[in-house]
Amino acid sequence: MTEVKYTINPRFADYEDMVRQLLPEGFDSAGQLIYDSRNKVRDIETTHGHIIVKRFPCPSIHQRIDYTLRRPSKAQRAYKYGVMLDELGLSTPVPMACVETYRHGLFTDGYLVTEPCYDPDLRILRREPDSHPDLINALMTFMVDLHSHGFMHGDTNLSNFLYRPDQSSPTHYHITTIDINRSVWIAHPTRQQCLANLMRQTHIRPLLRSLVERYAQLRGWDAEESVQTVLRLLNQFEKRKQFLNHLKQK
């Protein structure tokens, strides 16, 4: 027996019937598949306009028990964090709904429904690292805002930050973050925690240096000391990852 749990953002109460009719059964055949990897993402046109629906993969039996008994699912966390960011005025695609399915009492699948955002991501900085100091400033200003509110993004890869020109912004760009389900909230993050959160934005050292230098300047911290801290953390992360990959190959 399958049970479906719906969490609807009160801002989008008018969407509830549509969400209930669409999910979970209609996901595989609706709209256009725009991302197909560990997670699947569809852009779906409805009578209310376009929506984005992300389906998180069916977890292992251990995760199913964990998400049923101990902690929120990825979909529920992404929904909750998105609502919180929106309330703080920090840009993320606004969550409309979270849908979770349970079979025989255990969690099976999770779906996140959000408003669409078609802005490009900041991987442009990897391709043209010296050409966009304005974008670096805009991204680091956004990161300072996130950290100042205690939000530590769970995956700060540049692909998870979108941008568009915005002359009304002090930085002349609007930055939006996505893929936030692995994030955590820390009431008063330390300097070390903030710098560690920047570590995985890129493995390109010159670009990472530029990013951290600007972040440190905005925080009033020593730029070179901050850069060396982040580079040391990245080196440790890469060595640990190489060691684990080596063990897997044996």
Coordinates of N, CA and C in Angstrom, one line a residue:
M1 N 0.8 -1.2 0.0 CA 0.0 0.0 0.0 C 0.9 1.2 0.0
T2 N 0.6 2.2 -0.9 CA 1.3 3.4 -1.0 C 0.6 4.6 -0.4
E3 N 1.3 5.4 0.4 CA 0.7 6.6 1.0 C 1.5 7.8 0.5
V4 N 0.8 8.9 0.2 CA 1.4 10.1 -0.3 C 1.2 11.2 0.6
K5 N 2.3 11.9 1.0 CA 2.2 13.0 1.9 C 2.5 14.3 1.1
Y6 N 1.6 15.3 1.1 CA 1.7 16.5 0.4 C 2.0 17.7 1.4
T7 N 3.0 18.5 1.1 CA 3.2 19.7 1.9 C 3.1 20.9 0.9
I8 N 2.2 21.7 1.0 CA 1.9 22.8 0.1 C 2.3 24.1 0.7
N9 N 3.1 24.9 0.0 CA 3.4 26.3 0.5 C 2.2 27.1 0.5
P10 N 1.8 27.7 1.6 CA 0.6 28.5 1.7 C 0.5 29.6 0.6
R11 N 1.7 30.1 0.1 CA 1.7 31.1 -0.9 C 1.1 30.5 -2.2
F12 N 1.1 29.2 -2.4 CA 0.7 28.5 -3.6 C -0.4 27.6 -3.4
A13 N -1.4 28.0 -2.5 CA -2.5 27.1 -2.2 C -3.3 26.8 -3.4
D14 N -3.4 27.7 -4.4 CA -4.1 27.5 -5.6 C -3.5 26.4 -6.5
Y15 N -2.3 26.0 -6.2 CA -1.6 25.0 -7.0 C -1.9 23.6 -6.4
E16 N -2.5 23.5 -5.3 CA -2.6 22.2 -4.6 C -3.3 21.1 -5.4
D17 N -4.4 21.4 -6.0 CA -5.1 20.4 -6.8 C -4.3 19.9 -8.0
M18 N -3.6 20.9 -8.6 CA -2.7 20.5 -9.7 C -1.6 19.6 -9.3
V19 N -1.0 19.9 -8.2 CA 0.1 19.1 -7.6 C -0.4 17.7 -7.3
R20 N -1.5 17.6 -6.7 CA -2.1 16.3 -6.3 C -2.4 15.5 -7.5
Q21 N -2.9 16.1 -8.6 CA -3.2 15.4 -9.8 C -2.0 14.9 -10.6
L22 N -0.9 15.7 -10.4 CA 0.3 15.4 -11.2 C 1.3 14.4 -10.5
L23 N 1.4 14.5 -9.2 CA 2.4 13.8 -8.5 C 1.8 12.8 -7.5
P24 N 2.4 11.6 -7.4 CA 3.6 11.2 -8.1 C 3.4 10.5 -9.4
E25 N 2.2 10.0 -9.7 CA 2.0 9.2 -10.9 C 2.4 9.8 -12.2
G26 N 2.2 11.1 -12.4 CA 2.4 11.8 -13.7 C 3.8 12.2 -13.9
F27 N 4.7 12.1 -13.0 CA 6.0 12.7 -13.2 C 6.7 12.2 -14.4
D28 N 6.8 10.9 -14.6 CA 7.6 10.3 -15.7 C 7.1 10.7 -17.1
S29 N 5.9 11.1 -17.3 CA 5.4 11.5 -18.6 C 5.1 12.9 -18.8
A30 N 5.3 13.7 -17.8 CA 4.9 15.2 -17.9 C 6.1 16.0 -18.3
G31 N 5.8 17.0 -19.1 CA 6.8 18.0 -19.5 C 8.0 17.5 -20.1
Q32 N 9.1 18.3 -19.9 CA 10.4 18.0 -20.6 C 11.4 17.6 -19.5
L33 N 12.1 16.5 -19.7 CA 13.2 16.1 -18.8 C 14.4 17.0 -19.1
I34 N 14.8 17.8 -18.1 CA 15.9 18.7 -18.3 C 17.2 18.3 -17.6
Y35 N 17.1 17.3 -16.7 CA 18.3 16.8 -16.0 C 18.0 15.4 -15.6
D36 N 19.0 14.5 -16.0 CA 18.8 13.1 -15.8 C 20.1 12.5 -15.3
S37 N 20.2 12.4 -14.0 CA 21.4 11.8 -13.4 C 20.9 11.1 -12.2
R38 N 21.6 11.3 -11.1 CA 21.2 10.7 -9.8 C 19.8 11.2 -9.5
N39 N 19.5 12.5 -9.7 CA 18.2 13.0 -9.6 C 17.6 13.3 -11.0
K40 N 16.3 13.4 -11.1 CA 15.7 13.7 -12.4 C 14.9 15.0 -12.2
V41 N 15.0 15.9 -13.1 CA 14.3 17.2 -13.0 C 13.5 17.4 -14.3
R42 N 12.2 17.8 -14.2 CA 11.4 18.1 -15.3 C 10.8 19.5 -15.3
D43 N 10.8 20.1 -16.4 CA 10.1 21.4 -16.6 C 8.8 21.1 -17.2
I44 N 7.7 21.5 -16.4 CA 6.4 21.1 -16.8 C 5.5 22.3 -16.9
E45 N 4.8 22.4 -18.0 CA 3.9 23.5 -18.3 C 2.5 23.1 -17.8
T46 N 1.9 24.0 -16.9 CA 0.6 23.7 -16.3 C -0.3 24.9 -16.6
T47 N -1.6 24.7 -16.2 CA -2.5 25.8 -16.4 C -2.1 27.1 -15.6
H48 N -1.2 26.9 -14.6 CA -0.7 28.0 -13.8 C 0.6 28.6 -14.3
G49 N 1.1 28.0 -15.4 CA 2.4 28.3 -15.9 C 3.4 27.2 -15.7
H50 N 4.7 27.5 -16.0 CA 5.7 26.5 -15.9 C 6.1 26.3 -14.4
I51 N 6.4 25.0 -14.1 CA 6.9 24.6 -12.8 C 8.1 23.7 -13.0
I52 N 8.9 23.6 -12.0 CA 10.1 22.7 -12.0 C 9.8 21.6 -11.0
V53 N 10.0 20.4 -11.3 CA 9.8 19.3 -10.4 C 11.0 18.4 -10.4
K54 N 11.6 18.3 -9.2 CA 12.8 17.4 -9.0 C 12.4 16.2 -8.2
R55 N 12.8 15.0 -8.8 CA 12.6 13.8 -8.0 C 13.9 13.3 -7.5
F56 N 13.9 13.1 -6.2 CA 15.1 12.5 -5.6 C 15.1 11.0 -5.7
P57 N 16.2 10.4 -5.8 CA 16.2 8.9 -6.1 C 15.7 8.1 -4.9
C58 N 15.2 7.0 -5.2 CA 14.8 6.0 -4.1 C 16.0 5.6 -3.3
P59 N 16.1 5.9 -2.0 CA 17.3 5.7 -1.3 C 17.4 4.2 -0.9
S60 N 18.5 3.9 -0.3 CA 18.7 2.5 0.2 C 17.8 2.2 1.4
I61 N 17.7 0.9 1.7 CA 16.8 0.6 2.8 C 17.2 1.3 4.1
H62 N 18.5 1.5 4.3 CA 18.9 2.2 5.5 C 18.4 3.6 5.5
Q63 N 18.5 4.3 4.3 CA 18.1 5.7 4.2 C 16.6 5.7 4.3
R64 N 15.9 4.7 3.8 CA 14.4 4.7 3.9 C 13.9 4.7 5.3
I65 N 14.6 3.9 6.1 CA 14.3 3.8 7.6 C 14.6 5.1 8.2
D66 N 15.8 5.7 7.9 CA 16.3 6.9 8.5 C 15.3 8.1 8.2
Y67 N 14.9 8.2 6.9 CA 14.0 9.3 6.5 C 12.5 9.1 7.0
T68 N 12.2 7.8 7.4 CA 10.9 7.6 8.0 C 10.9 7.8 9.5
L69 N 12.0 7.5 10.2 CA 11.9 7.5 11.6 C 12.8 8.6 12.3
R70 N 13.8 9.1 11.6 CA 14.8 9.9 12.3 C 14.9 11.4 11.8
R71 N 14.9 11.5 10.5 CA 15.2 12.9 10.0 C 14.4 13.1 8.7
P72 N 14.2 14.4 8.3 CA 13.5 14.7 7.1 C 14.2 14.2 5.8
S73 N 13.4 13.9 4.8 CA 14.0 13.5 3.5 C 14.7 14.6 2.8
K74 N 15.4 14.3 1.8 CA 16.1 15.4 1.0 C 15.0 16.4 0.4
A75 N 13.9 15.8 0.0 CA 12.9 16.7 -0.6 C 12.3 17.6 0.5
Q76 N 12.1 17.1 1.6 CA 11.5 17.9 2.7 C 12.5 19.0 3.2
R77 N 13.8 18.6 3.3 CA 14.8 19.6 3.6 C 15.0 20.7 2.6
A78 N 15.0 20.3 1.3 CA 15.1 21.3 0.3 C 13.9 22.2 0.3
Y79 N 12.7 21.7 0.6 CA 11.5 22.5 0.7 C 11.6 23.5 1.8
K80 N 11.9 23.0 3.0 CA 12.0 23.8 4.2 C 13.1 24.9 4.1
Y81 N 14.3 24.5 3.6 CA 15.3 25.5 3.5 C 15.0 26.5 2.5
G82 N 14.3 26.1 1.4 CA 14.0 27.1 0.3 C 13.0 28.1 0.9
V83 N 12.0 27.7 1.7 CA 11.0 28.6 2.3 C 11.8 29.5 3.2
M84 N 12.7 29.0 4.0 CA 13.4 29.9 4.9 C 14.3 30.9 4.2
L85 N 15.0 30.5 3.2 CA 15.8 31.5 2.4 C 14.9 32.5 1.8
D86 N 13.7 32.1 1.2 CA 12.8 33.1 0.6 C 12.3 34.1 1.6
E87 N 12.0 33.6 2.8 CA 11.6 34.5 3.9 C 12.6 35.5 4.3
L88 N 13.9 35.1 4.2 CA 15.0 36.0 4.5 C 15.4 36.9 3.4
G89 N 14.8 36.7 2.2 CA 15.1 37.6 1.1 C 16.4 37.1 0.4
L90 N 16.8 35.8 0.6 CA 17.9 35.2 -0.1 C 17.4 34.4 -1.2
S91 N 17.9 34.6 -2.5 CA 17.2 34.1 -3.6 C 17.5 32.6 -3.9
T92 N 16.4 31.9 -4.0 CA 16.4 30.5 -4.4 C 15.1 30.3 -5.1
P93 N 15.0 29.3 -6.1 CA 13.7 29.1 -6.7 C 12.6 28.8 -5.6
V94 N 11.6 29.5 -5.5 CA 10.6 29.5 -4.4 C 9.9 28.1 -4.4
P95 N 10.0 27.4 -3.3 CA 9.3 26.1 -3.3 C 7.8 26.2 -3.2
M96 N 7.1 25.5 -4.1 CA 5.7 25.4 -4.1 C 5.1 24.3 -3.3
A97 N 5.8 23.1 -3.3 CA 5.3 22.0 -2.7 C 6.4 20.9 -2.5
C98 N 6.2 20.0 -1.5 CA 7.0 18.8 -1.3 C 6.0 17.6 -1.3
V99 N 6.4 16.6 -2.1 CA 5.6 15.4 -2.1 C 6.4 14.2 -1.8
E100 N 6.0 13.4 -0.8 CA 6.7 12.2 -0.4 C 5.8 11.0 -0.4
T101 N 6.4 9.9 -0.9 CA 5.6 8.7 -1.0 C 6.2 7.6 0.0
Y102 N 5.3 6.8 0.5 CA 5.7 5.8 1.5 C 5.0 4.5 1.1
R103 N 5.8 3.4 1.1 CA 5.3 2.1 0.8 C 5.5 1.2 2.0
H104 N 4.4 0.6 2.5 CA 4.5 -0.3 3.6 C 5.1 0.5 4.8
G105 N 4.7 1.7 4.9 CA 5.2 2.6 6.0 C 6.5 3.2 5.9
L106 N 7.3 2.8 4.9 CA 8.6 3.3 4.7 C 8.7 4.3 3.5
F107 N 9.5 5.4 3.7 CA 9.7 6.4 2.7 C 10.3 5.7 1.4
T108 N 9.8 6.2 0.3 CA 10.3 5.7 -1.0 C 10.9 6.7 -1.9
D109 N 10.1 7.8 -2.2 CA 10.5 8.8 -3.2 C 10.1 10.2 -2.6
G110 N 10.9 11.2 -3.1 CA 10.5 12.6 -2.7 C 10.6 13.5 -3.9
Y111 N 9.6 14.4 -4.0 CA 9.5 15.4 -5.1 C 9.5 16.8 -4.5
L112 N 10.3 17.7 -5.2 CA 10.3 19.1 -4.8 C 9.7 19.9 -6.0
V113 N 8.7 20.7 -5.8 CA 8.1 21.6 -6.8 C 8.5 23.0 -6.5
T114 N 9.1 23.7 -7.5 CA 9.5 25.1 -7.4 C 9.1 25.9 -8.5
E115 N 9.2 27.2 -8.3 CA 9.0 28.1 -9.5 C 10.2 27.9 -10.4
P116 N 10.1 28.2 -11.7 CA 11.2 28.0 -12.6 C 12.2 29.1 -12.5
C117 N 13.5 28.8 -12.8 CA 14.5 29.8 -12.9 C 15.4 29.4 -14.0
Y118 N 15.5 30.2 -15.1 CA 16.3 29.8 -16.3 C 17.6 30.5 -16.4
D119 N 18.1 31.1 -15.3 CA 19.3 31.9 -15.4 C 20.5 30.9 -15.5
P120 N 21.6 31.3 -16.2 CA 22.7 30.4 -16.4 C 23.5 30.3 -15.1
D121 N 24.3 29.3 -15.0 CA 25.1 29.1 -13.7 C 26.5 29.7 -13.9
L122 N 27.2 29.8 -12.7 CA 28.4 30.5 -12.7 C 29.6 29.7 -13.1
R123 N 29.4 28.6 -13.8 CA 30.6 27.9 -14.3 C 31.3 28.7 -15.4
I124 N 30.7 29.8 -15.8 CA 31.4 30.7 -16.7 C 32.7 31.2 -16.1
L125 N 32.7 31.3 -14.8 CA 34.0 31.7 -14.2 C 35.1 30.7 -14.4
R126 N 34.8 29.5 -14.5 CA 35.8 28.5 -14.8 C 36.4 28.7 -16.2
R127 N 35.6 29.0 -17.1 CA 36.0 29.2 -18.5 C 36.7 30.5 -18.7
E128 N 36.3 31.5 -18.0 CA 36.9 32.9 -18.2 C 37.2 33.5 -16.8
P129 N 38.1 32.9 -16.1 CA 38.4 33.3 -14.7 C 38.8 34.7 -14.5
D130 N 39.4 35.3 -15.5 CA 40.0 36.7 -15.3 C 39.1 37.7 -15.9
S131 N 37.9 37.3 -16.5 CA 37.1 38.3 -17.3 C 35.9 38.8 -16.5
H132 N 35.6 38.3 -15.3 CA 34.4 38.7 -14.6 C 34.6 39.0 -13.1
P133 N 35.4 40.0 -12.9 CA 35.6 40.4 -11.4 C 34.3 40.9 -10.8
D134 N 33.4 41.4 -11.7 CA 32.1 41.9 -11.2 C 31.2 40.7 -10.7
L135 N 31.3 39.6 -11.5 CA 30.5 38.4 -11.1 C 31.1 37.7 -9.8
I136 N 32.4 37.8 -9.7 CA 33.1 37.3 -8.5 C 32.6 38.1 -7.3
N137 N 32.6 39.4 -7.4 CA 32.1 40.2 -6.3 C 30.7 39.9 -6.0
A138 N 29.8 39.8 -7.0 CA 28.4 39.5 -6.8 C 28.2 38.1 -6.0
L139 N 29.0 37.1 -6.5 CA 28.8 35.8 -5.8 C 29.3 35.9 -4.4
M140 N 30.5 36.5 -4.2 CA 31.0 36.5 -2.8 C 30.1 37.4 -1.9
T141 N 29.5 38.5 -2.4 CA 28.6 39.2 -1.6 C 27.4 38.4 -1.2
F142 N 26.9 37.5 -2.1 CA 25.8 36.6 -1.8 C 26.3 35.6 -0.8
M143 N 27.5 35.1 -0.9 CA 28.0 34.1 0.1 C 28.1 34.7 1.5
V144 N 28.5 36.0 1.5 CA 28.6 36.7 2.8 C 27.2 36.8 3.4
D145 N 26.2 37.1 2.6 CA 24.8 37.2 3.0 C 24.3 35.9 3.6
L146 N 24.6 34.8 2.9 CA 24.2 33.5 3.3 C 24.8 33.2 4.7
H147 N 26.1 33.3 4.8 CA 26.8 33.0 6.0 C 26.4 33.9 7.2
S148 N 26.1 35.2 6.9 CA 25.7 36.1 7.9 C 24.3 35.7 8.5
H149 N 23.6 34.9 7.7 CA 22.3 34.4 8.3 C 22.4 33.0 8.8
G150 N 23.6 32.5 8.8 CA 23.9 31.1 9.4 C 23.6 30.0 8.4
F151 N 23.5 30.3 7.1 CA 23.2 29.3 6.1 C 24.5 28.8 5.5
M152 N 24.8 27.5 5.7 CA 26.0 26.9 5.1 C 25.6 26.0 4.0
H153 N 25.8 26.4 2.8 CA 25.4 25.6 1.6 C 26.1 24.3 1.6
G154 N 25.3 23.2 1.3 CA 25.9 21.9 1.4 C 26.7 21.5 0.2
D155 N 26.7 22.3 -0.9 CA 27.5 22.0 -2.1 C 27.7 23.3 -2.8
T156 N 28.8 24.0 -2.5 CA 29.0 25.3 -3.1 C 29.7 25.3 -4.5
N157 N 29.6 24.2 -5.2 CA 30.0 24.2 -6.5 C 29.4 25.3 -7.4
L158 N 30.2 25.9 -8.3 CA 29.7 27.0 -9.0 C 28.4 26.7 -9.8
S159 N 28.2 25.4 -10.1 CA 27.0 25.0 -10.9 C 25.8 25.3 -10.1
N160 N 25.9 25.4 -8.8 CA 24.7 25.6 -7.9 C 24.4 27.1 -7.6
F161 N 25.0 28.0 -8.4 CA 24.7 29.4 -8.3 C 24.4 30.0 -9.6
L162 N 23.3 30.6 -9.8 CA 22.8 31.2 -11.0 C 22.9 32.7 -11.0
Y163 N 23.0 33.3 -12.2 CA 23.1 34.8 -12.2 C 22.4 35.4 -13.4
R164 N 22.0 36.6 -13.2 CA 21.5 37.4 -14.3 C 21.8 38.9 -14.0
P165 N 22.0 39.7 -15.0 CA 22.2 41.2 -14.8 C 21.0 41.8 -14.0
D166 N 21.3 42.7 -13.1 CA 20.3 43.4 -12.4 C 20.8 44.7 -11.9
Q167 N 20.4 45.7 -12.6 CA 21.0 47.1 -12.4 C 20.4 47.7 -11.1
S168 N 19.4 47.1 -10.5 CA 18.9 47.6 -9.2 C 19.7 47.0 -8.0
S169 N 20.5 46.0 -8.3 CA 21.3 45.5 -7.2 C 22.6 46.2 -7.1
P170 N 23.1 46.4 -5.8 CA 24.4 47.1 -5.6 C 25.5 46.4 -6.4
T171 N 25.4 45.1 -6.6 CA 26.5 44.4 -7.4 C 26.2 44.3 -8.9
H172 N 25.0 44.8 -9.3 CA 24.6 44.8 -10.7 C 24.3 43.4 -11.2
Y173 N 24.2 42.4 -10.3 CA 23.8 41.1 -10.6 C 22.9 40.5 -9.5
H174 N 22.0 39.6 -10.0 CA 21.1 38.9 -9.1 C 21.6 37.4 -9.0
I175 N 22.0 37.0 -7.9 CA 22.5 35.6 -7.7 C 21.4 34.7 -7.0
T176 N 21.2 33.5 -7.5 CA 20.2 32.6 -7.0 C 21.0 31.3 -6.7
T177 N 20.6 30.6 -5.6 CA 21.2 29.3 -5.3 C 20.2 28.2 -5.4
I178 N 20.7 27.0 -5.8 CA 19.9 25.8 -6.0 C 20.6 24.7 -5.3
D179 N 19.9 23.5 -5.3 CA 20.5 22.3 -4.8 C 20.9 22.4 -3.3
I180 N 20.0 22.8 -2.5 CA 20.3 23.2 -1.1 C 19.9 22.2 0.0
N181 N 19.6 21.0 -0.4 CA 19.0 20.0 0.5 C 20.1 19.5 1.5
R182 N 21.4 19.6 1.2 CA 22.4 19.1 2.1 C 23.0 20.2 2.9
S183 N 22.4 21.3 2.9 CA 22.9 22.5 3.7 C 22.6 22.3 5.2
V184 N 23.2 23.2 6.0 CA 22.9 23.2 7.4 C 22.8 24.7 7.8
W185 N 22.2 24.9 9.0 CA 22.1 26.2 9.6 C 22.9 26.2 10.8
I186 N 23.7 27.2 11.0 CA 24.6 27.4 12.2 C 24.3 28.8 12.7
A187 N 24.0 28.9 13.9 CA 23.5 30.2 14.5 C 24.6 31.3 14.3
H188 N 25.9 30.9 14.7 CA 27.0 31.9 14.6 C 28.2 31.2 14.0
P189 N 28.2 31.0 12.7 CA 29.4 30.3 12.1 C 30.7 31.0 12.3
T190 N 31.7 30.2 12.6 CA 33.0 30.7 12.8 C 33.7 31.1 11.5
R191 N 34.8 31.8 11.6 CA 35.6 32.1 10.4 C 36.0 30.8 9.7
Q192 N 36.5 29.8 10.5 CA 36.9 28.6 9.9 C 35.8 27.9 9.2
Q193 N 34.6 27.9 9.7 CA 33.5 27.2 9.1 C 33.1 28.0 7.8
C194 N 33.1 29.3 7.8 CA 32.8 30.0 6.6 C 33.8 29.8 5.5
L195 N 35.1 29.8 5.8 CA 36.1 29.5 4.8 C 36.0 28.1 4.3
A196 N 35.8 27.2 5.2 CA 35.6 25.8 4.8 C 34.5 25.6 3.8
N197 N 33.4 26.4 4.0 CA 32.3 26.3 3.1 C 32.6 26.8 1.7
L198 N 33.6 27.6 1.5 CA 34.0 28.1 0.2 C 34.9 27.1 -0.5
M199 N 35.4 26.1 0.2 CA 36.5 25.2 -0.3 C 36.2 24.5 -1.6
R200 N 34.9 24.1 -1.8 CA 34.6 23.3 -2.9 C 33.9 24.1 -4.1
Q201 N 34.1 25.4 -4.0 CA 33.5 26.1 -5.2 C 34.2 25.8 -6.5
T202 N 35.5 25.6 -6.4 CA 36.2 25.2 -7.6 C 37.6 24.6 -7.2
H203 N 38.1 23.7 -8.0 CA 39.4 23.1 -7.8 C 40.5 23.9 -8.6
I204 N 40.1 24.9 -9.3 CA 41.0 25.8 -10.1 C 41.6 26.8 -9.1
R205 N 42.9 26.6 -8.8 CA 43.5 27.4 -7.7 C 43.5 28.9 -7.9
P206 N 43.8 29.4 -9.1 CA 43.8 30.8 -9.3 C 42.4 31.4 -9.1
L207 N 41.4 30.7 -9.6 CA 40.0 31.2 -9.5 C 39.6 31.1 -8.0
L208 N 39.9 30.1 -7.3 CA 39.6 29.9 -5.9 C 40.2 31.1 -5.1
R209 N 41.5 31.4 -5.5 CA 42.2 32.5 -4.8 C 41.4 33.8 -5.0
S210 N 41.0 34.1 -6.2 CA 40.2 35.3 -6.4 C 38.9 35.4 -5.7
L211 N 38.2 34.2 -5.6 CA 37.0 34.2 -4.9 C 37.2 34.4 -3.4
V212 N 38.2 33.7 -2.8 CA 38.4 33.8 -1.4 C 38.9 35.2 -1.0
E213 N 39.8 35.8 -1.8 CA 40.3 37.1 -1.6 C 39.2 38.1 -1.5
R214 N 38.2 38.0 -2.4 CA 37.1 39.0 -2.4 C 36.2 38.7 -1.2
Y215 N 36.0 37.5 -0.9 CA 35.2 37.2 0.3 C 35.8 37.8 1.6
A216 N 37.1 37.6 1.7 CA 37.8 38.1 2.9 C 37.8 39.6 3.0
Q217 N 37.9 40.2 1.8 CA 37.8 41.7 1.8 C 36.5 42.2 2.3
L218 N 35.4 41.5 1.8 CA 34.1 41.9 2.3 C 33.8 41.7 3.7
R219 N 34.5 40.7 4.3 CA 34.4 40.4 5.7 C 35.4 41.2 6.6
G220 N 36.3 41.9 6.0 CA 37.3 42.6 6.7 C 38.4 41.6 7.3
W221 N 38.6 40.5 6.7 CA 39.6 39.5 7.1 C 40.9 39.6 6.3
D222 N 41.9 39.1 6.9 CA 43.2 39.0 6.1 C 43.0 38.1 4.9
A223 N 43.2 38.7 3.7 CA 43.0 38.0 2.5 C 43.9 36.8 2.3
E224 N 45.2 37.0 2.4 CA 46.2 36.0 2.2 C 46.0 34.8 3.2
E225 N 45.8 35.2 4.4 CA 45.6 34.1 5.4 C 44.4 33.3 5.1
S226 N 43.3 34.0 4.7 CA 42.1 33.3 4.3 C 42.3 32.3 3.1
V227 N 43.1 32.8 2.1 CA 43.3 32.0 0.9 C 44.1 30.8 1.3
Q228 N 45.1 30.9 2.2 CA 46.0 29.8 2.6 C 45.2 28.8 3.4
T229 N 44.2 29.3 4.2 CA 43.4 28.4 4.9 C 42.5 27.5 4.0
V230 N 41.9 28.1 3.0 CA 41.0 27.4 2.1 C 41.9 26.5 1.2
L231 N 43.0 26.9 0.7 CA 43.9 26.0 -0.1 C 44.3 24.8 0.7
R232 N 44.7 25.0 2.0 CA 45.1 23.9 2.8 C 43.9 22.9 3.0
L233 N 42.7 23.4 3.2 CA 41.5 22.5 3.3 C 41.3 21.8 2.0
L234 N 41.4 22.4 0.9 CA 41.2 21.8 -0.4 C 42.2 20.7 -0.6
N235 N 43.5 21.0 -0.3 CA 44.5 19.9 -0.5 C 44.2 18.7 0.4
Q236 N 43.8 18.9 1.6 CA 43.4 17.8 2.5 C 42.3 17.0 1.9
F237 N 41.3 17.7 1.4 CA 40.1 17.1 0.8 C 40.5 16.2 -0.4
E238 N 41.3 16.8 -1.3 CA 41.7 16.1 -2.5 C 42.5 14.8 -2.1
K239 N 43.4 14.9 -1.2 CA 44.3 13.8 -0.8 C 43.4 12.7 -0.2
R240 N 42.4 13.1 0.7 CA 41.5 12.1 1.3 C 40.7 11.4 0.2
K241 N 40.2 12.2 -0.8 CA 39.4 11.6 -1.8 C 40.3 10.6 -2.7
Q242 N 41.5 11.0 -3.0 CA 42.4 10.1 -3.8 C 42.7 8.8 -3.0
F243 N 42.8 8.9 -1.7 CA 43.1 7.7 -0.9 C 41.9 6.8 -0.9
L244 N 40.7 7.4 -0.7 CA 39.5 6.5 -0.7 C 39.3 5.9 -2.1
N245 N 39.5 6.6 -3.2 CA 39.4 6.1 -4.5 C 40.4 4.9 -4.7
H246 N 41.6 5.1 -4.2 CA 42.6 4.1 -4.3 C 42.2 2.8 -3.6
L247 N 41.6 3.0 -2.4 CA 41.1 1.8 -1.7 C 40.0 1.1 -2.4
K248 N 39.1 1.8 -3.1 CA 38.0 1.2 -3.8 C 38.5 0.4 -5.0
Q249 N 39.6 0.8 -5.6 CA 40.2 0.1 -6.7 C 40.9 -1.2 -6.4
K250 N 41.2 -1.4 -5.1 CA 41.9 -2.6 -4.7 C 40.9 -3.8 -4.6

